[in-house]
Amino acid sequence: MFKKIHVVVAVSALFLTACGQSNTSSVESAAPTVAASFPVTIENNGTSVVIPEQPDAIISLSPTATEILFAIDAGDQVIAVDDQSNYPAEAPISDLSGFTPNLESIVALSPDLVVVSFDVDGIVAALTAAEIPVLVQYAAATLDDTYLQIAELGTATGQIEKAEELTTQMKSDIDAAIAQVPAEAAGLTYFHELDNTLYTVTSATFIGSVYALAGLTNIADTAADAASGYPQLSPEFIVDADPAIVFLADTKCCGQTAETLAQRPGFEGLSAIANNSVVELDDDVASRWGPRTVDFVKAIVDGVLTVTAK
């Protein structure tokens, strides 16, 4: 059961984007400078969201948004986060759910801004009717989407300069990491494991786009159901593809390691196992599109270097 819950939490928001949700937003304010100026109007997915004053009672029902809010120094403005927002440690985690949001529980906390990663059960309309500003930040499809969401939260919280600093630092750190990838790494194949039932991602997803920065080739792109973005592969498919690197994004949910991978029938002959090229990722870092994407990129690069160094 825990494994099933993890997979839903890690993938559902990303899957909604793959199914056609767009993540578009822009910001209008009276003073287009880095200084905080309220009220602000944010064009969020086709809806004008007015935030009359700098919020100091924010509820985040999105683990990624929670990480962004704290990274731009808006953590002190957050009064509650959803039950999946386990980072950073100081986030005021609650029993609120982003997947099955309860209007009464949210309203009872008197928030002046709510951030969600998708609209479910009409929660956005209900919050709007209660005169509570709500921002929907759908799962990013690209890093540029991530940077736009950081900017949006910076404007919404009055932390514009901090948001700009975060984006600049992320871009610099990612560029520095990718610069370490040697030319001979181009085209190296990989398999990204979401859980031990062999669900994975294709290059058409945010996760896949991050791997593409390092020039890697995704074995899942040729899977029969690759169009979904999140195909389930068979053991035979993986063995036949024989990826040079395996990235395990199910270490926390499902207890997977290089050792458990090698114990699967037929997997003992994989090149990634023979060459010690199995990378054990932090599930959360590998599934969220916020500030810790930098850590994800660094883990990918480290995996590439283990192969090219041989």
mmCIF file of C-alpha atoms in Angstrom:
data_model
loop_
_atom_site.group_PDB
_atom_site.id
_atom_site.type_symbol
_atom_site.label_atom_id
_atom_site.label_comp_id
_atom_site.label_asym_id
_atom_site.label_seq_id
_atom_site.Cartn_x
_atom_site.Cartn_y
_atom_site.Cartn_z
ATOM 1 C CA MET A 1 0.000 0.000 0.000
ATOM 2 C CA PHE A 2 2.769 2.448 0.896
ATOM 3 C CA LYS A 3 4.469 1.820 -2.421
ATOM 4 C CA LYS A 4 1.223 2.482 -4.296
ATOM 5 C CA ILE A 5 0.685 5.734 -2.422
ATOM 6 C CA HIS A 6 4.213 6.853 -3.203
ATOM 7 C CA VAL A 7 3.838 6.256 -6.911
ATOM 8 C CA VAL A 8 0.578 8.217 -6.986
ATOM 9 C CA VAL A 9 2.152 11.096 -5.077
ATOM 10 C CA ALA A 10 5.337 11.166 -7.130
ATOM 11 C CA VAL A 11 3.752 10.886 -10.557
ATOM 12 C CA SER A 12 0.149 12.108 -10.510
ATOM 13 C CA ALA A 13 0.889 15.815 -10.732
ATOM 14 C CA LEU A 14 3.427 15.245 -13.501
ATOM 15 C CA PHE A 15 0.961 13.024 -15.357
ATOM 16 C CA LEU A 16 -1.698 15.730 -15.301
ATOM 17 C CA THR A 17 0.652 17.995 -17.217
ATOM 18 C CA ALA A 18 1.398 15.239 -19.716
ATOM 19 C CA CYS A 19 -2.341 14.886 -20.285
ATOM 20 C CA GLY A 20 -2.676 18.428 -21.532
ATOM 21 C CA GLN A 21 -2.604 20.849 -18.635
ATOM 22 C CA SER A 22 -0.707 24.012 -19.419
ATOM 23 C CA ASN A 23 1.253 26.059 -16.957
ATOM 24 C CA THR A 24 0.994 29.652 -18.040
ATOM 25 C CA SER A 25 1.220 32.698 -15.853
ATOM 26 C CA SER A 26 2.245 36.299 -15.951
ATOM 27 C CA VAL A 27 2.382 39.073 -13.422
ATOM 28 C CA GLU A 28 1.021 42.598 -13.470
ATOM 29 C CA SER A 29 1.787 45.116 -10.742
ATOM 30 C CA ALA A 30 1.775 48.857 -10.280
ATOM 31 C CA ALA A 31 5.556 48.992 -9.844
ATOM 32 C CA PRO A 32 7.508 46.683 -12.180
ATOM 33 C CA THR A 33 10.641 46.578 -10.026
ATOM 34 C CA VAL A 34 12.258 44.024 -7.723
ATOM 35 C CA ALA A 35 10.654 45.726 -4.730
ATOM 36 C CA ALA A 36 7.491 44.225 -3.293
ATOM 37 C CA SER A 37 4.399 46.206 -4.266
ATOM 38 C CA PHE A 38 0.826 45.283 -3.434
ATOM 39 C CA PRO A 39 -1.784 44.725 -4.612
ATOM 40 C CA VAL A 40 -0.543 42.476 -7.411
ATOM 41 C CA THR A 41 -2.489 40.747 -10.146
ATOM 42 C CA ILE A 42 -1.168 37.436 -11.397
ATOM 43 C CA GLU A 43 -2.450 35.906 -14.616
ATOM 44 C CA ASN A 44 -2.520 32.282 -13.548
ATOM 45 C CA ASN A 45 -3.603 29.754 -16.177
ATOM 46 C CA GLY A 46 -6.068 32.173 -17.738
ATOM 47 C CA THR A 47 -7.425 33.537 -14.473
ATOM 48 C CA SER A 48 -6.603 36.908 -12.908
ATOM 49 C CA VAL A 49 -5.663 36.339 -9.275
ATOM 50 C CA VAL A 50 -5.553 39.489 -7.159
ATOM 51 C CA ILE A 51 -3.454 39.450 -3.997
ATOM 52 C CA PRO A 52 -4.372 42.631 -2.102
ATOM 53 C CA GLU A 53 -1.622 42.594 0.521
ATOM 54 C CA GLN A 54 1.613 40.759 1.130
ATOM 55 C CA PRO A 55 0.405 37.369 2.392
ATOM 56 C CA ASP A 56 1.469 36.126 5.810
ATOM 57 C CA ALA A 57 -0.846 33.118 6.115
ATOM 58 C CA ILE A 58 0.020 30.948 3.114
ATOM 59 C CA ILE A 59 -1.101 27.351 2.744
ATOM 60 C CA SER A 60 0.863 25.218 0.279
ATOM 61 C CA LEU A 61 -0.761 22.024 -0.955
ATOM 62 C CA SER A 62 2.144 21.346 -3.301
ATOM 63 C CA PRO A 63 5.454 19.859 -2.106
ATOM 64 C CA THR A 64 7.303 21.646 -4.894
ATOM 65 C CA ALA A 65 5.713 25.000 -4.071
ATOM 66 C CA THR A 66 6.583 24.449 -0.420
ATOM 67 C CA GLU A 67 10.243 23.986 -1.309
ATOM 68 C CA ILE A 68 10.189 27.086 -3.495
ATOM 69 C CA LEU A 69 8.516 29.225 -0.832
ATOM 70 C CA PHE A 70 11.164 28.377 1.728
ATOM 71 C CA ALA A 71 13.978 28.781 -0.794
ATOM 72 C CA ILE A 72 12.879 32.369 -1.542
ATOM 73 C CA ASP A 73 12.694 33.255 2.159
ATOM 74 C CA ALA A 74 8.900 33.170 2.269
ATOM 75 C CA GLY A 75 8.863 30.355 4.809
ATOM 76 C CA ASP A 76 7.861 32.671 7.640
ATOM 77 C CA GLN A 77 4.745 33.537 5.633
ATOM 78 C CA VAL A 78 3.621 29.894 5.460
ATOM 79 C CA ILE A 79 1.201 28.643 8.132
ATOM 80 C CA ALA A 80 0.535 25.109 6.842
ATOM 81 C CA VAL A 81 1.635 22.677 4.151
ATOM 82 C CA ASP A 82 0.144 19.437 2.882
ATOM 83 C CA ASP A 83 0.951 15.984 4.214
ATOM 84 C CA GLN A 84 3.459 15.301 1.424
ATOM 85 C CA SER A 85 5.514 18.473 1.948
ATOM 86 C CA ASN A 86 8.336 16.855 3.907
ATOM 87 C CA TYR A 87 11.056 19.346 2.938
ATOM 88 C CA PRO A 88 12.495 21.522 4.336
ATOM 89 C CA ALA A 89 12.335 20.228 7.904
ATOM 90 C CA GLU A 90 10.924 23.504 9.218
ATOM 91 C CA ALA A 91 7.876 23.383 6.928
ATOM 92 C CA PRO A 92 4.692 23.340 9.076
ATOM 93 C CA ILE A 93 3.416 19.984 7.842
ATOM 94 C CA SER A 94 -0.234 19.184 8.546
ATOM 95 C CA ASP A 95 -2.817 16.565 7.659
ATOM 96 C CA LEU A 96 -4.091 18.689 4.767
ATOM 97 C CA SER A 97 -4.105 16.854 1.447
ATOM 98 C CA GLY A 98 -3.309 18.234 -1.963
ATOM 99 C CA PHE A 99 -4.894 15.207 -3.620
ATOM 100 C CA THR A 100 -8.176 15.274 -1.688
ATOM 101 C CA PRO A 101 -8.342 18.851 -0.382
ATOM 102 C CA ASN A 102 -10.954 19.640 2.245
ATOM 103 C CA LEU A 103 -12.392 23.128 1.843
ATOM 104 C CA GLU A 104 -13.547 23.465 5.441
ATOM 105 C CA SER A 105 -10.162 22.459 6.844
ATOM 106 C CA ILE A 106 -8.403 24.976 4.629
ATOM 107 C CA VAL A 107 -10.794 27.858 5.308
ATOM 108 C CA ALA A 108 -10.622 27.191 9.055
ATOM 109 C CA LEU A 109 -6.965 28.258 8.998
ATOM 110 C CA SER A 110 -7.870 31.675 7.493
ATOM 111 C CA PRO A 111 -5.237 31.668 4.746
ATOM 112 C CA ASP A 112 -4.586 34.734 2.624
ATOM 113 C CA LEU A 113 -3.040 32.666 -0.205
ATOM 114 C CA VAL A 114 -3.312 28.994 -1.169
ATOM 115 C CA VAL A 115 -0.998 27.269 -3.647
ATOM 116 C CA VAL A 116 -1.946 23.962 -5.289
ATOM 117 C CA SER A 117 -0.330 21.837 -7.988
ATOM 118 C CA PHE A 118 -3.610 20.976 -9.701
ATOM 119 C CA ASP A 119 -7.320 21.679 -9.416
ATOM 120 C CA VAL A 120 -9.238 18.753 -7.960
ATOM 121 C CA ASP A 121 -12.868 18.503 -6.870
ATOM 122 C CA GLY A 122 -13.450 22.155 -7.750
ATOM 123 C CA ILE A 123 -11.192 23.369 -4.955
ATOM 124 C CA VAL A 124 -9.990 26.413 -6.893
ATOM 125 C CA ALA A 125 -13.518 27.672 -7.564
ATOM 126 C CA ALA A 126 -14.504 26.966 -3.965
ATOM 127 C CA LEU A 127 -11.557 28.893 -2.545
ATOM 128 C CA THR A 128 -12.158 31.735 -4.970
ATOM 129 C CA ALA A 129 -15.799 31.882 -3.878
ATOM 130 C CA ALA A 130 -14.547 32.136 -0.298
ATOM 131 C CA GLU A 131 -12.472 35.149 -1.424
ATOM 132 C CA ILE A 132 -9.179 33.356 -0.840
ATOM 133 C CA PRO A 133 -6.563 33.922 -3.573
ATOM 134 C CA VAL A 134 -5.372 30.621 -5.023
ATOM 135 C CA LEU A 135 -2.547 29.886 -7.441
ATOM 136 C CA VAL A 136 -2.442 26.676 -9.465
ATOM 137 C CA GLN A 137 1.090 25.631 -10.355
ATOM 138 C CA TYR A 138 0.781 22.597 -12.584
ATOM 139 C CA ALA A 139 3.737 20.263 -12.887
ATOM 140 C CA ALA A 140 6.519 21.810 -14.911
ATOM 141 C CA ALA A 141 7.269 20.363 -18.329
ATOM 142 C CA THR A 142 10.617 22.137 -18.609
ATOM 143 C CA LEU A 143 13.093 23.980 -16.446
ATOM 144 C CA ASP A 144 11.791 27.230 -17.893
ATOM 145 C CA ASP A 145 8.406 26.357 -16.385
ATOM 146 C CA THR A 146 10.118 25.925 -13.030
ATOM 147 C CA TYR A 147 11.736 29.338 -13.290
ATOM 148 C CA LEU A 148 8.376 30.917 -14.177
ATOM 149 C CA GLN A 149 6.776 29.343 -11.123
ATOM 150 C CA ILE A 150 9.569 30.620 -8.899
ATOM 151 C CA ALA A 151 9.035 34.120 -10.297
ATOM 152 C CA GLU A 152 5.285 33.827 -9.781
ATOM 153 C CA LEU A 153 5.665 32.846 -6.133
ATOM 154 C CA GLY A 154 8.236 35.585 -5.676
ATOM 155 C CA THR A 155 5.733 38.168 -6.866
ATOM 156 C CA ALA A 156 2.846 36.636 -4.930
ATOM 157 C CA THR A 157 4.788 36.709 -1.657
ATOM 158 C CA GLY A 158 6.672 39.969 -2.107
ATOM 159 C CA GLN A 159 9.960 38.077 -2.399
ATOM 160 C CA ILE A 160 10.752 39.109 -5.961
ATOM 161 C CA GLU A 161 14.464 39.685 -5.477
ATOM 162 C CA LYS A 162 14.965 36.411 -3.608
ATOM 163 C CA ALA A 163 13.134 34.571 -6.384
ATOM 164 C CA GLU A 164 15.398 36.124 -8.995
ATOM 165 C CA GLU A 165 18.452 35.195 -6.951
ATOM 166 C CA LEU A 166 17.267 31.600 -6.652
ATOM 167 C CA THR A 167 16.678 31.257 -10.377
ATOM 168 C CA THR A 168 20.062 32.771 -11.195
ATOM 169 C CA GLN A 169 21.803 30.432 -8.764
ATOM 170 C CA MET A 170 19.955 27.376 -10.067
ATOM 171 C CA LYS A 171 20.889 28.162 -13.658
ATOM 172 C CA SER A 172 24.521 28.695 -12.684
ATOM 173 C CA ASP A 173 24.700 25.475 -10.663
ATOM 174 C CA ILE A 174 23.041 23.412 -13.388
ATOM 175 C CA ASP A 175 25.320 24.840 -16.075
ATOM 176 C CA ALA A 176 28.368 24.081 -13.931
ATOM 177 C CA ALA A 177 27.244 20.499 -13.372
ATOM 178 C CA ILE A 178 26.458 19.831 -17.033
ATOM 179 C CA ALA A 179 29.826 21.304 -18.030
ATOM 180 C CA GLN A 180 31.450 18.316 -16.310
ATOM 181 C CA VAL A 181 29.842 15.839 -18.718
ATOM 182 C CA PRO A 182 32.501 14.638 -21.174
ATOM 183 C CA ALA A 183 31.812 14.486 -24.893
ATOM 184 C CA GLU A 184 32.003 10.684 -24.911
ATOM 185 C CA ALA A 185 28.926 10.545 -22.690
ATOM 186 C CA ALA A 186 26.669 11.630 -25.554
ATOM 187 C CA GLY A 187 24.108 8.950 -26.289
ATOM 188 C CA LEU A 188 24.663 6.856 -23.176
ATOM 189 C CA THR A 189 21.471 4.945 -22.448
ATOM 190 C CA TYR A 190 19.646 5.007 -19.133
ATOM 191 C CA PHE A 191 16.621 3.661 -17.289
ATOM 192 C CA HIS A 192 14.868 5.771 -14.645
ATOM 193 C CA GLU A 193 12.863 3.587 -12.261
ATOM 194 C CA LEU A 194 9.841 5.123 -10.551
ATOM 195 C CA ASP A 195 8.977 1.981 -8.629
ATOM 196 C CA ASN A 196 9.840 -1.702 -8.660
ATOM 197 C CA THR A 197 6.894 -2.554 -10.894
ATOM 198 C CA LEU A 198 9.024 -0.877 -13.570
ATOM 199 C CA TYR A 199 7.072 2.297 -14.213
ATOM 200 C CA THR A 200 9.345 4.890 -15.755
ATOM 201 C CA VAL A 201 9.370 8.182 -17.672
ATOM 202 C CA THR A 202 10.079 9.164 -21.257
ATOM 203 C CA SER A 203 12.025 12.123 -22.583
ATOM 204 C CA ALA A 204 8.727 13.978 -23.055
ATOM 205 C CA THR A 205 8.404 14.508 -19.291
ATOM 206 C CA PHE A 206 10.076 17.026 -16.998
ATOM 207 C CA ILE A 207 12.233 14.274 -15.518
ATOM 208 C CA GLY A 208 13.237 13.116 -18.984
ATOM 209 C CA SER A 209 14.097 16.661 -20.032
ATOM 210 C CA VAL A 210 16.538 16.908 -17.140
ATOM 211 C CA TYR A 211 18.361 13.779 -18.290
ATOM 212 C CA ALA A 212 18.474 15.226 -21.793
ATOM 213 C CA LEU A 213 20.609 18.089 -20.481
ATOM 214 C CA ALA A 214 23.390 15.543 -20.022
ATOM 215 C CA GLY A 215 22.892 14.148 -23.524
ATOM 216 C CA LEU A 216 21.559 10.786 -22.357
ATOM 217 C CA THR A 217 19.257 8.487 -24.342
ATOM 218 C CA ASN A 218 16.147 7.147 -22.613
ATOM 219 C CA ILE A 219 15.400 3.471 -23.282
ATOM 220 C CA ALA A 220 11.717 4.080 -22.489
ATOM 221 C CA ASP A 221 11.247 6.305 -25.529
ATOM 222 C CA THR A 222 10.782 3.212 -27.701
ATOM 223 C CA ALA A 223 8.337 1.462 -25.361
ATOM 224 C CA ALA A 224 4.955 0.458 -26.772
ATOM 225 C CA ASP A 225 3.081 2.852 -24.477
ATOM 226 C CA ALA A 226 5.668 5.619 -24.508
ATOM 227 C CA ALA A 227 3.035 8.137 -25.604
ATOM 228 C CA SER A 228 1.695 8.255 -22.046
ATOM 229 C CA GLY A 229 4.996 9.665 -20.828
ATOM 230 C CA TYR A 230 4.946 7.140 -17.992
ATOM 231 C CA PRO A 231 5.119 3.640 -19.485
ATOM 232 C CA GLN A 232 5.457 0.426 -17.533
ATOM 233 C CA LEU A 233 8.295 -1.635 -18.937
ATOM 234 C CA SER A 234 8.723 -5.382 -18.806
ATOM 235 C CA PRO A 235 11.849 -6.982 -17.340
ATOM 236 C CA GLU A 236 12.588 -8.377 -20.789
ATOM 237 C CA PHE A 237 12.447 -4.914 -22.356
ATOM 238 C CA ILE A 238 14.986 -3.583 -19.872
ATOM 239 C CA VAL A 239 17.300 -6.566 -20.246
ATOM 240 C CA ASP A 240 17.187 -6.290 -24.040
ATOM 241 C CA ALA A 241 17.849 -2.535 -23.922
ATOM 242 C CA ASP A 242 20.699 -3.073 -21.427
ATOM 243 C CA PRO A 243 20.970 0.556 -20.241
ATOM 244 C CA ALA A 244 24.435 1.838 -19.419
ATOM 245 C CA ILE A 245 23.108 3.534 -16.276
ATOM 246 C CA VAL A 246 20.140 2.755 -14.043
ATOM 247 C CA PHE A 247 18.717 5.498 -11.838
ATOM 248 C CA LEU A 248 16.580 4.265 -8.941
ATOM 249 C CA ALA A 249 13.979 6.811 -7.826
ATOM 250 C CA ASP A 250 12.324 4.282 -5.518
ATOM 251 C CA THR A 251 14.892 3.973 -2.748
ATOM 252 C CA LYS A 252 12.632 5.475 -0.081
ATOM 253 C CA CYS A 253 9.236 4.219 -1.169
ATOM 254 C CA CYS A 254 10.200 0.727 -2.122
ATOM 255 C CA GLY A 255 13.609 0.085 -0.551
ATOM 256 C CA GLN A 256 15.335 -0.421 -3.878
ATOM 257 C CA THR A 257 19.131 -0.432 -4.118
ATOM 258 C CA ALA A 258 21.811 -1.639 -6.495
ATOM 259 C CA GLU A 259 21.775 -4.895 -4.537
ATOM 260 C CA THR A 260 18.027 -5.485 -4.843
ATOM 261 C CA LEU A 261 18.225 -4.634 -8.547
ATOM 262 C CA ALA A 262 20.921 -7.257 -9.097
ATOM 263 C CA GLN A 263 18.762 -9.862 -7.354
ATOM 264 C CA ARG A 264 15.942 -9.583 -9.883
ATOM 265 C CA PRO A 265 15.733 -12.505 -12.310
ATOM 266 C CA GLY A 266 17.708 -11.745 -15.466
ATOM 267 C CA PHE A 267 19.015 -8.407 -14.228
ATOM 268 C CA GLU A 268 22.330 -9.725 -12.937
ATOM 269 C CA GLY A 269 23.765 -9.459 -16.441
ATOM 270 C CA LEU A 270 22.907 -5.783 -16.968
ATOM 271 C CA SER A 271 25.880 -3.628 -17.906
ATOM 272 C CA ALA A 272 24.857 -1.047 -15.315
ATOM 273 C CA ILE A 273 25.176 -3.669 -12.584
ATOM 274 C CA ALA A 274 28.419 -5.146 -13.894
ATOM 275 C CA ASN A 275 29.958 -1.670 -14.119
ATOM 276 C CA ASN A 276 28.615 -0.383 -10.780
ATOM 277 C CA SER A 277 26.593 2.219 -12.654
ATOM 278 C CA VAL A 278 23.404 2.090 -10.602
ATOM 279 C CA VAL A 279 22.554 5.461 -9.055
ATOM 280 C CA GLU A 280 20.360 5.493 -5.949
ATOM 281 C CA LEU A 281 18.350 8.720 -6.034
ATOM 282 C CA ASP A 282 16.276 10.476 -3.395
ATOM 283 C CA ASP A 283 12.700 9.813 -4.531
ATOM 284 C CA ASP A 284 11.508 13.318 -3.680
ATOM 285 C CA VAL A 285 14.428 15.126 -5.288
ATOM 286 C CA ALA A 286 13.887 13.145 -8.479
ATOM 287 C CA SER A 287 10.138 13.808 -8.676
ATOM 288 C CA ARG A 288 9.820 17.500 -7.768
ATOM 289 C CA TRP A 289 10.555 20.374 -10.124
ATOM 290 C CA GLY A 290 11.755 22.958 -7.612
ATOM 291 C CA PRO A 291 15.079 24.192 -6.219
ATOM 292 C CA ARG A 292 16.438 20.700 -5.584
ATOM 293 C CA THR A 293 16.389 19.972 -9.298
ATOM 294 C CA VAL A 294 19.997 21.119 -9.008
ATOM 295 C CA ASP A 295 20.697 18.119 -6.767
ATOM 296 C CA PHE A 296 18.969 15.864 -9.284
ATOM 297 C CA VAL A 297 21.173 17.172 -12.087
ATOM 298 C CA LYS A 298 24.294 16.651 -9.986
ATOM 299 C CA ALA A 299 23.265 13.056 -9.243
ATOM 300 C CA ILE A 300 22.769 12.411 -12.952
ATOM 301 C CA VAL A 301 26.172 13.866 -13.774
ATOM 302 C CA ASP A 302 27.813 11.777 -11.061
ATOM 303 C CA GLY A 303 26.232 8.699 -12.608
ATOM 304 C CA VAL A 304 27.519 9.630 -16.043
ATOM 305 C CA LEU A 305 31.022 10.173 -14.697
ATOM 306 C CA THR A 306 31.073 6.701 -13.130
ATOM 307 C CA VAL A 307 30.632 5.261 -16.619
ATOM 308 C CA THR A 308 32.948 7.523 -18.579
ATOM 309 C CA ALA A 309 35.717 7.252 -15.982
ATOM 310 C CA LYS A 310 36.085 3.521 -16.656
#
